[in-house]
mmCIF file with all atom_site columns, C-alpha atoms in Angstrom:
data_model
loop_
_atom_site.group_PDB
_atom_site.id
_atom_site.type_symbol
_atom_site.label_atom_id
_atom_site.label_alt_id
_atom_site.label_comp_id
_atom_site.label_asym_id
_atom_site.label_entity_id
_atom_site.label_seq_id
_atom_site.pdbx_PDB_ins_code
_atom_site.Cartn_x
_atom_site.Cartn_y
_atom_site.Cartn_z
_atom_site.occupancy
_atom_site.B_iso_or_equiv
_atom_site.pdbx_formal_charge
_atom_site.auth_seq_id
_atom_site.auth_comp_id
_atom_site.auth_asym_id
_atom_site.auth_atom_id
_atom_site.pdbx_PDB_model_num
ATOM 1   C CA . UNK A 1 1   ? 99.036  113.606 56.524 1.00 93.00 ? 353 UNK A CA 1
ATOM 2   C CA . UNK A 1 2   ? 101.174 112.704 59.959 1.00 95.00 ? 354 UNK A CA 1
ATOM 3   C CA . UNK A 1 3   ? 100.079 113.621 63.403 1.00 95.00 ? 355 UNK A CA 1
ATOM 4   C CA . UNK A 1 4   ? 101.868 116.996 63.740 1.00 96.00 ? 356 UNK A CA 1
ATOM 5   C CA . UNK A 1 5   ? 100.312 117.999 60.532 1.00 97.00 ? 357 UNK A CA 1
ATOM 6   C CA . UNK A 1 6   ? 96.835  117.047 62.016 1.00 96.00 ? 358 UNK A CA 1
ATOM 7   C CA . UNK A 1 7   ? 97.516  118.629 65.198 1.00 96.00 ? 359 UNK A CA 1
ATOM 8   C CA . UNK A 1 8   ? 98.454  121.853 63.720 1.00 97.00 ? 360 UNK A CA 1
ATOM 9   C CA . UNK A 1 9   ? 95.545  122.277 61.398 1.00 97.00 ? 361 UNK A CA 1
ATOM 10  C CA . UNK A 1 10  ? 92.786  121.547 64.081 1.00 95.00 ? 362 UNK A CA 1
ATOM 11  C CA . UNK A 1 11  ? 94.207  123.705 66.362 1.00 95.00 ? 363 UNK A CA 1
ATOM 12  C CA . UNK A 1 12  ? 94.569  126.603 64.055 1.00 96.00 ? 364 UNK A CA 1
ATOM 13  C CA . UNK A 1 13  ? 91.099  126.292 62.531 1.00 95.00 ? 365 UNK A CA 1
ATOM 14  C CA . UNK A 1 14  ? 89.754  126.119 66.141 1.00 93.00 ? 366 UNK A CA 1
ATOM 15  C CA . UNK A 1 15  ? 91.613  128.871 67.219 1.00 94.00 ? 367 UNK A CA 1
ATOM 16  C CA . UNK A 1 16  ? 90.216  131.128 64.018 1.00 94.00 ? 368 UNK A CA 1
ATOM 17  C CA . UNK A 1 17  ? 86.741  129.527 64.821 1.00 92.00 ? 369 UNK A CA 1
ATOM 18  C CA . UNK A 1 18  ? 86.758  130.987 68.245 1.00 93.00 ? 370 UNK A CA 1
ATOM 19  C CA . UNK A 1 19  ? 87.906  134.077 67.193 1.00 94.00 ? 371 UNK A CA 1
ATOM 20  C CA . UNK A 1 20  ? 85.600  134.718 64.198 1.00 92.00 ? 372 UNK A CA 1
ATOM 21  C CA . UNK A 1 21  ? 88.865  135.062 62.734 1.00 89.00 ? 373 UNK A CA 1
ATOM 22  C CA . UNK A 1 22  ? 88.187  133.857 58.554 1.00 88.00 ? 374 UNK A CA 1
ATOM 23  C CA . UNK A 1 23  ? 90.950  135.696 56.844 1.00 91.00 ? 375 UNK A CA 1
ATOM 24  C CA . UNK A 1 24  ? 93.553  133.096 57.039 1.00 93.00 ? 376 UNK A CA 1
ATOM 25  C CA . UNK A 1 25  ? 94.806  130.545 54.573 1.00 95.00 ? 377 UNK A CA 1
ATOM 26  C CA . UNK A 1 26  ? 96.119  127.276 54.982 1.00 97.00 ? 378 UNK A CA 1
ATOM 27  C CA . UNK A 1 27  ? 97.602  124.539 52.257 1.00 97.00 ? 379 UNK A CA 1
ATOM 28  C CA . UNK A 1 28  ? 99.632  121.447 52.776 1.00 97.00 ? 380 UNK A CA 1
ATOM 29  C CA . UNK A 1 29  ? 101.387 120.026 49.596 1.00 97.00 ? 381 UNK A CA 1
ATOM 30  C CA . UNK A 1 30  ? 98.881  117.647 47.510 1.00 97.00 ? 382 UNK A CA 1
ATOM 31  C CA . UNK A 1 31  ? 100.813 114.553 48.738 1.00 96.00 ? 383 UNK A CA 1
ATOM 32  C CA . UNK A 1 32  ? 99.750  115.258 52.310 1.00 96.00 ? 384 UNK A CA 1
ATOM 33  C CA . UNK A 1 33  ? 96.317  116.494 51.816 1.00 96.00 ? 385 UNK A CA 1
ATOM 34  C CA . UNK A 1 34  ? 95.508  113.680 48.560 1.00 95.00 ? 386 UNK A CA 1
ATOM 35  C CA . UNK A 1 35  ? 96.381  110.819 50.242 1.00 93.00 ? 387 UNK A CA 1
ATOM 36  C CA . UNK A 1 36  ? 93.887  108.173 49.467 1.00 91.00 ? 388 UNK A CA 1
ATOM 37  C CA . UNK A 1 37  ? 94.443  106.369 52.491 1.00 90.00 ? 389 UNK A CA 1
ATOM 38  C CA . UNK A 1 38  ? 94.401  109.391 54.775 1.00 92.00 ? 390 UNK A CA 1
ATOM 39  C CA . UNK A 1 39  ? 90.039  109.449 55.875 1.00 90.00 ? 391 UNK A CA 1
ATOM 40  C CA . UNK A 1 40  ? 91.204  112.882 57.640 1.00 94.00 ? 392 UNK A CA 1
ATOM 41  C CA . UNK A 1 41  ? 91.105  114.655 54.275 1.00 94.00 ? 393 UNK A CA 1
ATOM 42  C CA . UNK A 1 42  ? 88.099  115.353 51.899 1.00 92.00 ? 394 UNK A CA 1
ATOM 43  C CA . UNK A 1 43  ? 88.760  117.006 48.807 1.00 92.00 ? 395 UNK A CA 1
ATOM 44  C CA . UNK A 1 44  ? 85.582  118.050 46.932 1.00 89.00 ? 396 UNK A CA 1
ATOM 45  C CA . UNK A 1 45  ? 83.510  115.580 48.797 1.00 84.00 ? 397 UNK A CA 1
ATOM 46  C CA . UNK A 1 46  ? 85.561  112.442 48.716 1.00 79.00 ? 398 UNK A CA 1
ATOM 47  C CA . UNK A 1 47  ? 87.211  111.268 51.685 1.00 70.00 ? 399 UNK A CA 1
ATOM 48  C CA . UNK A 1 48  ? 88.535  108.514 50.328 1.00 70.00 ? 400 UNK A CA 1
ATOM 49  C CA . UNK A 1 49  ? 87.434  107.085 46.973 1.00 76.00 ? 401 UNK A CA 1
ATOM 50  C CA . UNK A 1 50  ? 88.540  109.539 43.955 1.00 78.00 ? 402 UNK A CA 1
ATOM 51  C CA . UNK A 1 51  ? 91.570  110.965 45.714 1.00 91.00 ? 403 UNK A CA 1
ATOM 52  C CA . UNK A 1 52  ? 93.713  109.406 42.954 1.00 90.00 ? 404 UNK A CA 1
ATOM 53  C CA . UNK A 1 53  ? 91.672  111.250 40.046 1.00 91.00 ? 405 UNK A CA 1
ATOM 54  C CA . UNK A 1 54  ? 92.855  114.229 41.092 1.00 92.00 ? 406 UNK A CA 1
ATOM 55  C CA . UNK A 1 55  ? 96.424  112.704 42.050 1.00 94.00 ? 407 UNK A CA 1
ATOM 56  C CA . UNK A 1 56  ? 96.577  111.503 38.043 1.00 93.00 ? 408 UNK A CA 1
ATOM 57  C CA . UNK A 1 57  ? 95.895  115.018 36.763 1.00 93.00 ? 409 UNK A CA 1
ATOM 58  C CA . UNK A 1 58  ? 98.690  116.515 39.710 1.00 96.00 ? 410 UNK A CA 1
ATOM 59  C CA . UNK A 1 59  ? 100.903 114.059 38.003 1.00 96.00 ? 411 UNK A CA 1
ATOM 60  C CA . UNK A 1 60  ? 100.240 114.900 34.433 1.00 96.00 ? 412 UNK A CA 1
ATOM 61  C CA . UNK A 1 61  ? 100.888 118.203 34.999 1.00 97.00 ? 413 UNK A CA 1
ATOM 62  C CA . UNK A 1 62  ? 103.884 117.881 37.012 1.00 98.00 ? 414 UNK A CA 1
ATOM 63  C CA . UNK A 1 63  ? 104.987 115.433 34.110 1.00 97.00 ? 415 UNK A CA 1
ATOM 64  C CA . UNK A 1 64  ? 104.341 119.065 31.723 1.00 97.00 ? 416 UNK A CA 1
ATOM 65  C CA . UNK A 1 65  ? 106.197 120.936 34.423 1.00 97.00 ? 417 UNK A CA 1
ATOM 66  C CA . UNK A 1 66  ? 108.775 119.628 36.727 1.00 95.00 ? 418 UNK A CA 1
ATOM 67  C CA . UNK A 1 67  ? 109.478 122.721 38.369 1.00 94.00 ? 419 UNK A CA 1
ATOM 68  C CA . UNK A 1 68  ? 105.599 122.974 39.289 1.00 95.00 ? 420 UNK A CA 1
ATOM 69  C CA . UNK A 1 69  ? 104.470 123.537 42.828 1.00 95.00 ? 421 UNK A CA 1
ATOM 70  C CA . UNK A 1 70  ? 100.870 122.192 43.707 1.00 97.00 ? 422 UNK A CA 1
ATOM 71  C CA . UNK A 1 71  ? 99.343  122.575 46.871 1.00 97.00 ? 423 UNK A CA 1
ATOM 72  C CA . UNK A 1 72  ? 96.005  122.016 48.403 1.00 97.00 ? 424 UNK A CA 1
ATOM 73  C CA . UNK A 1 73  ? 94.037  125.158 50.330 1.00 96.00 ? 425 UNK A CA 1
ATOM 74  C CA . UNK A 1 74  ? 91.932  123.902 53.658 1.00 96.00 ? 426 UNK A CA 1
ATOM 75  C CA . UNK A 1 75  ? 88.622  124.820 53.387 1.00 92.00 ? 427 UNK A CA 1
ATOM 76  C CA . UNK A 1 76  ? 87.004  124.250 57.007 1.00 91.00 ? 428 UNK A CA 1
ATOM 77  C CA . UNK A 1 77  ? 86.863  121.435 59.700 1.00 92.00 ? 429 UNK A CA 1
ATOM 78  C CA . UNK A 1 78  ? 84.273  119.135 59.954 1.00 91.00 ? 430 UNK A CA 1
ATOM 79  C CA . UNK A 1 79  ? 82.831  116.553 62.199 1.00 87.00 ? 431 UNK A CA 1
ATOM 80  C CA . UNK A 1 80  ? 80.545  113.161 61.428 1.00 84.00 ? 432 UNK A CA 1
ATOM 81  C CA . UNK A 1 81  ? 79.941  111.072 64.061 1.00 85.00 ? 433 UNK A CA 1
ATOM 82  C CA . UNK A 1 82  ? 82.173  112.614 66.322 1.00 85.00 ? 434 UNK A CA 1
ATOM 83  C CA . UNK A 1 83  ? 84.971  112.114 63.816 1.00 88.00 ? 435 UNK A CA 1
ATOM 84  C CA . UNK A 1 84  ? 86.756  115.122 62.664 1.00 91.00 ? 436 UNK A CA 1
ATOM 85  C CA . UNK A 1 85  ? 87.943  115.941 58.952 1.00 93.00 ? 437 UNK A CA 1
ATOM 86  C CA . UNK A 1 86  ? 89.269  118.769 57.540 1.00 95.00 ? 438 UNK A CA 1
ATOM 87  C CA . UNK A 1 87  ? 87.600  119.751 54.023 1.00 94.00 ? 439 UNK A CA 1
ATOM 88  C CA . UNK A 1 88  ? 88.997  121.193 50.595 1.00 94.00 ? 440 UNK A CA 1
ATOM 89  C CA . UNK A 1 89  ? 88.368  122.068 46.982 1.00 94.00 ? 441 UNK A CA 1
ATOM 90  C CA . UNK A 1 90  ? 90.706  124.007 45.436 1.00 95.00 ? 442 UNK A CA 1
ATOM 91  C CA . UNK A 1 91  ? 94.682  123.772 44.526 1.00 97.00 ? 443 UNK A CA 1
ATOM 92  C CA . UNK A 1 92  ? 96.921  126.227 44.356 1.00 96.00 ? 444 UNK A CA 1
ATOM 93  C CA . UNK A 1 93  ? 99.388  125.857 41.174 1.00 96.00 ? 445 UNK A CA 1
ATOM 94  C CA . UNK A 1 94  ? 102.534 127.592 40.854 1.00 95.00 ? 446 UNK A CA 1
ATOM 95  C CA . UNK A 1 95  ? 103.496 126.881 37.632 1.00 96.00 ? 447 UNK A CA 1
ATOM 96  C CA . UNK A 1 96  ? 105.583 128.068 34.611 1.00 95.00 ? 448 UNK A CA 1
ATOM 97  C CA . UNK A 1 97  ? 102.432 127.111 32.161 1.00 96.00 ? 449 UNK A CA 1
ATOM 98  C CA . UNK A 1 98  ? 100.286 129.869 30.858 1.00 96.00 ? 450 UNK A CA 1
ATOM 99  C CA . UNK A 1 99  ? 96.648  129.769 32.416 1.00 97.00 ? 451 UNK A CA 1
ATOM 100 C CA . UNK A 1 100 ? 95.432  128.194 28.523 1.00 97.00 ? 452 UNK A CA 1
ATOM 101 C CA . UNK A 1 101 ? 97.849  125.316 29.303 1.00 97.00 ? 453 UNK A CA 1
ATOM 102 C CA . UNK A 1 102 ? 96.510  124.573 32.872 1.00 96.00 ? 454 UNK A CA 1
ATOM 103 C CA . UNK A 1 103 ? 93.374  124.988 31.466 1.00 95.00 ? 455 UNK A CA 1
ATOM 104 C CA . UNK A 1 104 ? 93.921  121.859 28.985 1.00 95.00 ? 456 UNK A CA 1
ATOM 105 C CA . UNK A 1 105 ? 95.205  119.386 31.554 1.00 95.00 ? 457 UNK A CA 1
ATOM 106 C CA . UNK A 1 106 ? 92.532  120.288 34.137 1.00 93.00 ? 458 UNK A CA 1
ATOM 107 C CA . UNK A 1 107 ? 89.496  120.470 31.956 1.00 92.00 ? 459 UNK A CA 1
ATOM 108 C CA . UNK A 1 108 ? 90.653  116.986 30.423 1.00 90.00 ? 460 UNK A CA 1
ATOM 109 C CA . UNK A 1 109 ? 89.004  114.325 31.816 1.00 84.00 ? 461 UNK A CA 1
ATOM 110 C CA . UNK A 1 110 ? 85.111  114.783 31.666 1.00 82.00 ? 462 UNK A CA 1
ATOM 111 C CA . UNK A 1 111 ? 84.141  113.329 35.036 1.00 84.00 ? 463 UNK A CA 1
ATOM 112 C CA . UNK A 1 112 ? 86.263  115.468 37.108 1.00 85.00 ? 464 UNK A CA 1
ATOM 113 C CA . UNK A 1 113 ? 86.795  119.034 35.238 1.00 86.00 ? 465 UNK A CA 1
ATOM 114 C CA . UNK A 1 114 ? 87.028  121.992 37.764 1.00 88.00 ? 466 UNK A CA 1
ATOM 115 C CA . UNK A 1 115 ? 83.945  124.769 37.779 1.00 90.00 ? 467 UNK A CA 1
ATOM 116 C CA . UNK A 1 116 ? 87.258  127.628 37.625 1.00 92.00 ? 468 UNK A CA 1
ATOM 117 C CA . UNK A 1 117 ? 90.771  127.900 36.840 1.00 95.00 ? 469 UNK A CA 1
ATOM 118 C CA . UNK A 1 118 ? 91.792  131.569 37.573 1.00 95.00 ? 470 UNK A CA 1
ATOM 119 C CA . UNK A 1 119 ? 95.198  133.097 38.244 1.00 95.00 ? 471 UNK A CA 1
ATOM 120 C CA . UNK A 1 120 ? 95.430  134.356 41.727 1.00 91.00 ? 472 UNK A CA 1
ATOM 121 C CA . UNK A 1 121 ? 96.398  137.718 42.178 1.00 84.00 ? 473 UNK A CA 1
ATOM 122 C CA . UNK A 1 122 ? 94.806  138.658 45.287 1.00 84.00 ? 474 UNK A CA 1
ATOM 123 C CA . UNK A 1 123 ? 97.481  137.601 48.045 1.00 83.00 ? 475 UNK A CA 1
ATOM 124 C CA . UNK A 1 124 ? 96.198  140.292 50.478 1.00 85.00 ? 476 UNK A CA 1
ATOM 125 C CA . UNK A 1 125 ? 95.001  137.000 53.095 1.00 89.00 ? 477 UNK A CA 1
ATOM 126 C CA . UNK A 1 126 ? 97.453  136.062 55.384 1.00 91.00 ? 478 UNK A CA 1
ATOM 127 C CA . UNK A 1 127 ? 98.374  132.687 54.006 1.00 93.00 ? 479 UNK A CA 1
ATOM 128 C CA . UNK A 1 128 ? 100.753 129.864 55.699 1.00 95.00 ? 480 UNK A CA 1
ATOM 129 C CA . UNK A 1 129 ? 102.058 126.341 54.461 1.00 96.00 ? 481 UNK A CA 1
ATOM 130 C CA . UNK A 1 130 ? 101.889 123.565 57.173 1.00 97.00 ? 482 UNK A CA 1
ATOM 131 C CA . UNK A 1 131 ? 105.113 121.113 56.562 1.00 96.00 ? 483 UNK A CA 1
ATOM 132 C CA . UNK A 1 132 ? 106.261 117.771 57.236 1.00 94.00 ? 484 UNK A CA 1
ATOM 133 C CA . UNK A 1 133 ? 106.626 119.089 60.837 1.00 95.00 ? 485 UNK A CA 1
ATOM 134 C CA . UNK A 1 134 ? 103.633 120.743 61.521 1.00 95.00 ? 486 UNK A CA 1
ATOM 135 C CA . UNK A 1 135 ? 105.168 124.437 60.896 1.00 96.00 ? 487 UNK A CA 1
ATOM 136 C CA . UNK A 1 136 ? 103.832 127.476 59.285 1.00 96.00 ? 488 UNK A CA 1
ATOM 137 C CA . UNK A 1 137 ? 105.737 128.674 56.532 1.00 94.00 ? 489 UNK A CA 1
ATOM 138 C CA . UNK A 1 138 ? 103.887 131.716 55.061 1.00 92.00 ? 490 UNK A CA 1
ATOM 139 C CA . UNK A 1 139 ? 103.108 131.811 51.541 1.00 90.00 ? 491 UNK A CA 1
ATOM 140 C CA . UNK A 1 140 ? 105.642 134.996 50.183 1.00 85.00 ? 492 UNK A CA 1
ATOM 141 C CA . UNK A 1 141 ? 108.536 132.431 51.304 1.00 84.00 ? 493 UNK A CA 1
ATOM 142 C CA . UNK A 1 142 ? 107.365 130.165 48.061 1.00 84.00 ? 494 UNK A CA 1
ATOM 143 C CA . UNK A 1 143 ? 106.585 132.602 45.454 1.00 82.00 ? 495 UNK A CA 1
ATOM 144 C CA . UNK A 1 144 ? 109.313 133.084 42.678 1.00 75.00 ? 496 UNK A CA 1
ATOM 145 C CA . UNK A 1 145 ? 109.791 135.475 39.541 1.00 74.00 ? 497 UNK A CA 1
ATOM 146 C CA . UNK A 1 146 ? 109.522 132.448 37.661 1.00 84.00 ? 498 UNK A CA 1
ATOM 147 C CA . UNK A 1 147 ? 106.166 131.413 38.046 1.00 90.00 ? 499 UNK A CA 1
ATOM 148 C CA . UNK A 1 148 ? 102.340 132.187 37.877 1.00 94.00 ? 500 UNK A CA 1
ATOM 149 C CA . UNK A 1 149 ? 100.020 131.075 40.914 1.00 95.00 ? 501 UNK A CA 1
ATOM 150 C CA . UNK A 1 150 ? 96.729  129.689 39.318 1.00 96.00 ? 502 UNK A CA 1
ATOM 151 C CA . UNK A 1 151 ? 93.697  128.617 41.732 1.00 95.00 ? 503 UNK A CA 1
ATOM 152 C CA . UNK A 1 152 ? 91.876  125.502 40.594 1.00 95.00 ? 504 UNK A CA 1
ATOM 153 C CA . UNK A 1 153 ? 88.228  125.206 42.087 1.00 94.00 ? 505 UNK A CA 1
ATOM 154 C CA . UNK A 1 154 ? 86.275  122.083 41.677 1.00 91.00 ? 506 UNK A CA 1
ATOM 155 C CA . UNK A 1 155 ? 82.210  122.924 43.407 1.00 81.00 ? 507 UNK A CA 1
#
């Protein structure tokens, strides 16, 4: 994840902090938010380490689908040691595979298997993208005819 990324996301999740303000939704794509060099990131409790598990079932499905979209929803902000971090668990799929076939390639591997795969329905939240620039991009400007949006929840 670059700078402006960072910058974005720890402002915005401040800003909602102070304001009590929960109901928004932020993702990045997986590449940003997976990176297994990036310590900024924690998905489902690694920071570092086990990154690439999930990176290796991203890939297999995007080998499945090429059309797939996969991105990663912030879960809160953090802070260790004075070092901040932002936290996640779940992806966001938008796919042209039915629910039974994400289902197959997530629940795979036995050491890493999500607690829920779900389609998402519910897009009542606002909900924004932050890009290689640090820009919101809300979620409508993504969906397409074409697809299903699945959530994928590891606990």
């Amino acid at each position: 994840m670059n700078n402006q990324q960072k910058g974005t996301i720890l402002t915005l999740l401040k800003i909602d902090e102070s304001n009590r303000n929960y109901t928004n939704n932020y993702w990045f794509s997986y590449k940003d938010f997976l990176d297994p060099t990036d310590d900024f990131t924690d998905f489902s409790c690694e920071h570092l380490e086990g990154k690439q598990e999930y990176i290796t079932l991203i890939e297999k499905l995007l080998s499945i689908d090429e059309t797939a979209k996969i991105f990663v929803q912030v879960y809160g902000l953090e802070e260790d040691n004075n070092e901040q971090y932002i936290t996640a668990d779940t992806l966001i799929i938008f796919s042209k595979l039915s629910l039974y076939e994400i289902k197959q390639i997530f629940n795979e591997p036995k050491d890493i298997f999500p607690s829920d795969i779900r389609e998402e329905t519910d897009f009542s939240q606002p909900t924004f993208l932050i890009d290689n620039n640090g820009k919101l991009i809300p979620s409508v400007k993504l969906f397409g005819d074409d697809c299903f949006v699945y959530y994928c929840w590891w606990d």
